[in-house]
XYZ file of C-alpha atoms in Angstrom:
169
model
C -142.007 -204.935 22.544
C -140.307 -208.213 23.358
C -139.868 -209.090 27.000
C -136.578 -210.614 28.153
C -136.592 -214.384 28.471
C -139.664 -214.834 26.261
C -139.043 -216.360 22.824
C -139.675 -213.974 19.953
C -142.188 -216.284 18.227
C -143.535 -218.541 20.938
C -146.862 -219.113 19.197
C -148.614 -216.975 16.596
C -151.971 -217.125 14.861
C -153.780 -215.421 12.016
C -157.398 -214.857 12.996
C -160.436 -213.987 10.925
C -163.390 -212.015 12.216
C -166.508 -214.040 12.934
C -168.549 -210.981 12.006
C -167.184 -211.257 8.451
C -168.255 -214.900 8.248
C -171.656 -213.980 9.749
C -172.527 -211.174 7.335
C -171.299 -213.131 4.315
C -173.252 -216.222 5.409
C -176.343 -214.030 5.958
C -176.026 -212.497 2.511
C -175.696 -215.954 0.953
C -178.716 -217.153 2.938
C -180.839 -214.270 1.634
C -179.771 -215.065 -1.908
C -180.651 -218.738 -1.387
C -184.085 -217.673 -0.079
C -184.554 -215.697 -3.284
C -183.720 -218.831 -5.298
C -186.209 -220.896 -3.302
C -188.825 -218.152 -3.833
C -188.300 -218.381 -7.586
C -188.843 -222.125 -7.438
C -191.945 -221.632 -5.299
C -193.365 -219.204 -7.883
C -192.903 -221.905 -10.528
C -194.423 -224.680 -8.405
C -197.350 -222.471 -7.358
C -198.139 -221.831 -11.019
C -197.760 -218.034 -10.813
C -195.158 -217.872 -13.595
C -195.828 -217.734 -17.298
C -194.198 -220.316 -19.567
C -191.197 -218.140 -20.487
C -190.797 -216.955 -16.895
C -190.743 -220.569 -15.758
C -187.652 -221.208 -17.872
C -185.869 -218.068 -16.653
C -186.805 -218.566 -13.013
C -185.758 -222.203 -12.952
C -182.393 -221.447 -14.591
C -181.793 -218.516 -12.226
C -182.742 -220.561 -9.162
C -180.570 -223.551 -10.037
C -177.561 -221.418 -10.996
C -177.981 -219.274 -7.898
C -178.049 -222.303 -5.624
C -175.105 -223.846 -7.481
C -172.927 -220.760 -7.131
C -173.962 -219.464 -3.695
C -174.841 -222.673 -1.848
C -171.235 -223.849 -1.332
C -170.230 -220.369 -0.150
C -173.056 -220.382 2.395
C -171.905 -223.684 3.891
C -168.262 -222.567 3.849
C -169.105 -219.387 5.799
C -171.347 -221.262 8.249
C -168.599 -223.816 8.911
C -166.100 -220.995 9.571
C -168.662 -219.240 11.762
C -169.106 -222.308 13.950
C -165.403 -223.172 14.108
C -163.754 -222.413 17.403
C -161.359 -220.679 17.686
C -161.566 -218.378 14.651
C -158.021 -219.133 13.482
C -157.060 -219.374 9.833
C -153.595 -220.736 10.585
C -151.063 -220.784 13.396
C -147.386 -221.480 13.935
C -144.648 -221.826 16.484
C -140.866 -222.141 16.233
C -141.121 -225.677 14.838
C -143.973 -225.775 12.335
C -146.828 -224.016 10.605
C -150.251 -225.499 11.421
C -152.750 -225.169 8.573
C -155.553 -226.783 10.560
C -155.350 -229.937 8.472
C -151.652 -230.600 8.897
C -148.448 -229.318 10.428
C -145.643 -228.366 8.068
C -142.173 -227.945 9.602
C -140.436 -224.679 8.718
C -137.471 -226.733 7.516
C -139.620 -228.102 4.640
C -140.862 -224.672 3.448
C -138.878 -222.936 0.721
C -141.112 -219.931 -0.008
C -144.470 -218.345 0.923
C -146.622 -216.430 -1.592
C -150.159 -215.199 -2.110
C -152.000 -216.765 -5.057
C -154.620 -214.881 -7.026
C -158.162 -216.210 -6.967
C -159.428 -218.024 -10.021
C -162.552 -219.900 -10.950
C -162.681 -223.589 -10.210
C -163.482 -226.088 -12.919
C -167.113 -226.123 -11.725
C -167.368 -222.310 -12.011
C -167.432 -221.963 -8.231
C -165.741 -219.036 -6.558
C -162.180 -219.778 -5.446
C -160.842 -217.711 -2.584
C -157.364 -216.199 -2.447
C -154.911 -218.626 -0.939
C -151.557 -218.632 0.729
C -149.204 -220.973 -1.104
C -146.363 -222.737 0.652
C -143.690 -223.887 -1.780
C -142.029 -226.911 -0.221
C -138.445 -227.995 -0.732
C -139.532 -231.293 -2.313
C -141.085 -229.328 -5.208
C -144.701 -229.652 -4.069
C -147.035 -226.910 -2.903
C -149.441 -226.664 -0.018
C -152.412 -224.319 -0.345
C -154.055 -222.572 2.596
C -157.541 -221.385 1.655
C -158.571 -218.035 3.116
C -162.267 -218.610 2.332
C -162.846 -214.917 1.502
C -162.514 -214.054 5.212
C -159.573 -211.636 5.072
C -159.419 -208.246 3.389
C -156.708 -207.539 0.812
C -154.730 -205.614 3.400
C -155.048 -208.424 5.972
C -154.011 -211.000 3.369
C -150.926 -209.025 2.413
C -150.024 -208.516 6.080
C -150.431 -212.232 6.783
C -148.228 -213.249 3.857
C -145.593 -210.665 4.811
C -145.606 -211.929 8.392
C -145.234 -215.535 7.230
C -142.406 -214.578 4.860
C -140.597 -212.732 7.657
C -141.082 -215.656 10.037
C -139.723 -218.055 7.405
C -136.637 -215.855 6.938
C -136.098 -215.740 10.699
C -136.422 -219.519 10.917
C -133.842 -219.904 8.142
C -131.441 -217.579 9.963
C -132.030 -219.065 13.423
C -131.701 -222.680 12.331
C -129.334 -222.330 9.395
C -131.940 -223.533 6.911
C -131.528 -222.847 3.218
Protein backbone atom coordinates (compact mmCIF):
# COMPACT_ATOMS: atom_id res chain seq x y z
CA UNK A 1 0.00 0.00 0.00
CA UNK A 2 1.30 3.43 -0.92
CA UNK A 3 1.87 5.89 1.88
CA UNK A 4 0.83 9.52 1.39
CA UNK A 5 3.62 11.85 0.36
CA UNK A 6 5.90 9.04 -0.84
CA UNK A 7 6.40 8.79 -4.61
CA UNK A 8 4.90 5.66 -6.14
CA UNK A 9 8.20 4.54 -7.73
CA UNK A 10 10.92 6.18 -5.70
CA UNK A 11 13.49 3.48 -6.45
CA UNK A 12 12.95 -0.13 -7.50
CA UNK A 13 15.23 -3.09 -8.09
CA UNK A 14 15.03 -6.59 -9.48
CA UNK A 15 17.13 -8.91 -7.33
CA UNK A 16 18.42 -12.40 -7.96
CA UNK A 17 19.05 -14.96 -5.25
CA UNK A 18 22.69 -15.55 -4.38
CA UNK A 19 21.77 -19.13 -3.53
CA UNK A 20 20.83 -19.66 -7.19
CA UNK A 21 24.22 -18.35 -8.32
CA UNK A 22 25.94 -20.49 -5.65
CA UNK A 23 24.32 -23.81 -6.56
CA UNK A 24 24.75 -23.22 -10.29
CA UNK A 25 28.40 -22.23 -9.81
CA UNK A 26 28.92 -25.34 -7.64
CA UNK A 27 27.37 -27.59 -10.26
CA UNK A 28 29.59 -26.06 -12.95
CA UNK A 29 32.64 -26.49 -10.70
CA UNK A 30 31.88 -30.19 -10.22
CA UNK A 31 31.53 -30.62 -13.96
CA UNK A 32 34.85 -28.83 -14.51
CA UNK A 33 36.47 -31.17 -11.95
CA UNK A 34 35.15 -34.10 -13.97
CA UNK A 35 36.76 -32.62 -17.10
CA UNK A 36 40.08 -32.19 -15.30
CA UNK A 37 39.80 -35.79 -14.04
CA UNK A 38 39.39 -37.01 -17.61
CA UNK A 39 42.52 -35.12 -18.62
CA UNK A 40 44.38 -36.52 -15.62
CA UNK A 41 43.41 -40.07 -16.65
CA UNK A 42 44.92 -39.39 -20.07
CA UNK A 43 48.11 -37.83 -18.70
CA UNK A 44 48.53 -40.61 -16.12
CA UNK A 45 48.38 -43.18 -18.92
CA UNK A 46 45.35 -45.04 -17.53
CA UNK A 47 43.30 -44.65 -20.72
CA UNK A 48 43.43 -46.87 -23.77
CA UNK A 49 44.09 -45.30 -27.17
CA UNK A 50 40.41 -44.96 -28.12
CA UNK A 51 39.48 -43.75 -24.64
CA UNK A 52 42.17 -41.09 -24.90
CA UNK A 53 40.42 -39.60 -27.93
CA UNK A 54 36.98 -39.68 -26.29
CA UNK A 55 38.20 -38.36 -22.94
CA UNK A 56 40.16 -35.51 -24.47
CA UNK A 57 37.23 -34.43 -26.67
CA UNK A 58 34.82 -34.66 -23.73
CA UNK A 59 37.14 -32.71 -21.43
CA UNK A 60 37.81 -29.90 -23.90
CA UNK A 61 34.16 -29.56 -24.91
CA UNK A 62 33.05 -29.68 -21.28
CA UNK A 63 35.46 -26.93 -20.30
CA UNK A 64 34.48 -24.89 -23.36
CA UNK A 65 30.77 -25.07 -22.63
CA UNK A 66 30.72 -24.96 -18.82
CA UNK A 67 33.78 -22.84 -18.03
CA UNK A 68 32.23 -19.49 -19.06
CA UNK A 69 29.07 -20.31 -17.10
CA UNK A 70 31.14 -21.04 -13.99
CA UNK A 71 32.88 -17.66 -14.16
CA UNK A 72 29.59 -15.88 -14.89
CA UNK A 73 27.94 -17.42 -11.80
CA UNK A 74 30.98 -16.72 -9.61
CA UNK A 75 31.04 -13.08 -10.73
CA UNK A 76 27.32 -12.74 -9.91
CA UNK A 77 27.89 -14.49 -6.59
CA UNK A 78 30.57 -12.01 -5.58
CA UNK A 79 28.71 -8.94 -6.84
CA UNK A 80 27.24 -6.78 -4.14
CA UNK A 81 24.36 -6.05 -4.01
CA UNK A 82 22.63 -8.91 -5.84
CA UNK A 83 20.72 -6.61 -8.20
CA UNK A 84 20.03 -7.49 -11.82
CA UNK A 85 18.73 -4.02 -12.66
CA UNK A 86 17.22 -1.01 -10.93
CA UNK A 87 15.27 2.12 -11.79
CA UNK A 88 13.82 5.32 -10.47
CA UNK A 89 11.48 7.94 -11.93
CA UNK A 90 14.17 9.19 -14.32
CA UNK A 91 16.02 6.19 -15.73
CA UNK A 92 16.56 2.46 -15.80
CA UNK A 93 20.01 1.39 -14.57
CA UNK A 94 21.29 -1.78 -16.24
CA UNK A 95 24.49 -1.82 -14.20
CA UNK A 96 26.54 -0.79 -17.21
CA UNK A 97 24.55 2.28 -18.17
CA UNK A 98 21.53 4.38 -17.32
CA UNK A 99 18.80 4.64 -19.92
CA UNK A 100 16.23 7.43 -19.45
CA UNK A 101 12.61 6.29 -19.62
CA UNK A 102 12.03 8.94 -22.29
CA UNK A 103 14.32 6.98 -24.68
CA UNK A 104 12.58 3.60 -24.17
CA UNK A 105 9.80 2.69 -26.59
CA UNK A 106 9.06 -0.90 -25.52
CA UNK A 107 10.22 -3.66 -23.14
CA UNK A 108 10.12 -7.37 -24.07
CA UNK A 109 11.58 -10.71 -23.04
CA UNK A 110 13.80 -12.37 -25.65
CA UNK A 111 14.07 -16.13 -25.96
CA UNK A 112 17.45 -17.71 -25.32
CA UNK A 113 19.45 -18.89 -28.28
CA UNK A 114 22.89 -20.32 -28.83
CA UNK A 115 25.73 -17.92 -29.41
CA UNK A 116 27.94 -18.23 -32.45
CA UNK A 117 30.50 -20.11 -30.31
CA UNK A 118 27.85 -22.64 -29.17
CA UNK A 119 27.87 -21.17 -25.67
CA UNK A 120 24.67 -20.98 -23.67
CA UNK A 121 22.88 -17.64 -24.00
CA UNK A 122 20.62 -16.65 -21.14
CA UNK A 123 17.17 -15.13 -21.53
CA UNK A 124 17.38 -11.37 -21.77
CA UNK A 125 15.22 -8.35 -21.29
CA UNK A 126 15.23 -6.24 -24.44
CA UNK A 127 14.71 -2.50 -24.34
CA UNK A 128 13.60 -1.13 -27.70
CA UNK A 129 14.79 2.46 -27.86
CA UNK A 130 13.13 5.27 -29.77
CA UNK A 131 16.19 5.74 -31.99
CA UNK A 132 15.63 2.23 -33.42
CA UNK A 133 18.38 0.51 -31.44
CA UNK A 134 18.02 -2.13 -28.75
CA UNK A 135 19.63 -2.58 -25.38
CA UNK A 136 19.90 -6.10 -23.97
CA UNK A 137 19.91 -6.89 -20.26
CA UNK A 138 21.34 -10.35 -19.64
CA UNK A 139 19.66 -12.34 -16.87
CA UNK A 140 22.54 -14.85 -16.66
CA UNK A 141 20.17 -17.77 -15.94
CA UNK A 142 19.54 -16.36 -12.44
CA UNK A 143 15.76 -15.86 -12.60
CA UNK A 144 13.07 -18.49 -12.97
CA UNK A 145 10.56 -18.25 -15.82
CA UNK A 146 7.97 -16.87 -13.44
CA UNK A 147 10.40 -14.28 -12.04
CA UNK A 148 11.43 -13.26 -15.56
CA UNK A 149 7.84 -12.77 -16.64
CA UNK A 150 7.07 -10.79 -13.48
CA UNK A 151 10.12 -8.58 -14.02
CA UNK A 152 9.20 -7.83 -17.64
CA UNK A 153 5.58 -7.13 -16.68
CA UNK A 154 6.73 -4.78 -13.93
CA UNK A 155 9.05 -2.95 -16.33
CA UNK A 156 6.29 -2.68 -18.95
CA UNK A 157 3.88 -1.27 -16.36
CA UNK A 158 6.50 1.19 -15.12
CA UNK A 159 7.18 2.31 -18.70
CA UNK A 160 3.45 2.89 -19.27
CA UNK A 161 3.23 4.90 -16.05
CA UNK A 162 6.23 6.98 -17.07
CA UNK A 163 4.60 7.68 -20.44
CA UNK A 164 1.38 8.77 -18.74
CA UNK A 165 3.08 10.81 -16.00
CA UNK A 166 5.44 12.64 -18.33
CA UNK A 167 3.41 12.70 -21.52
CA UNK A 168 5.91 10.52 -23.37
CA UNK A 169 4.91 8.72 -26.53
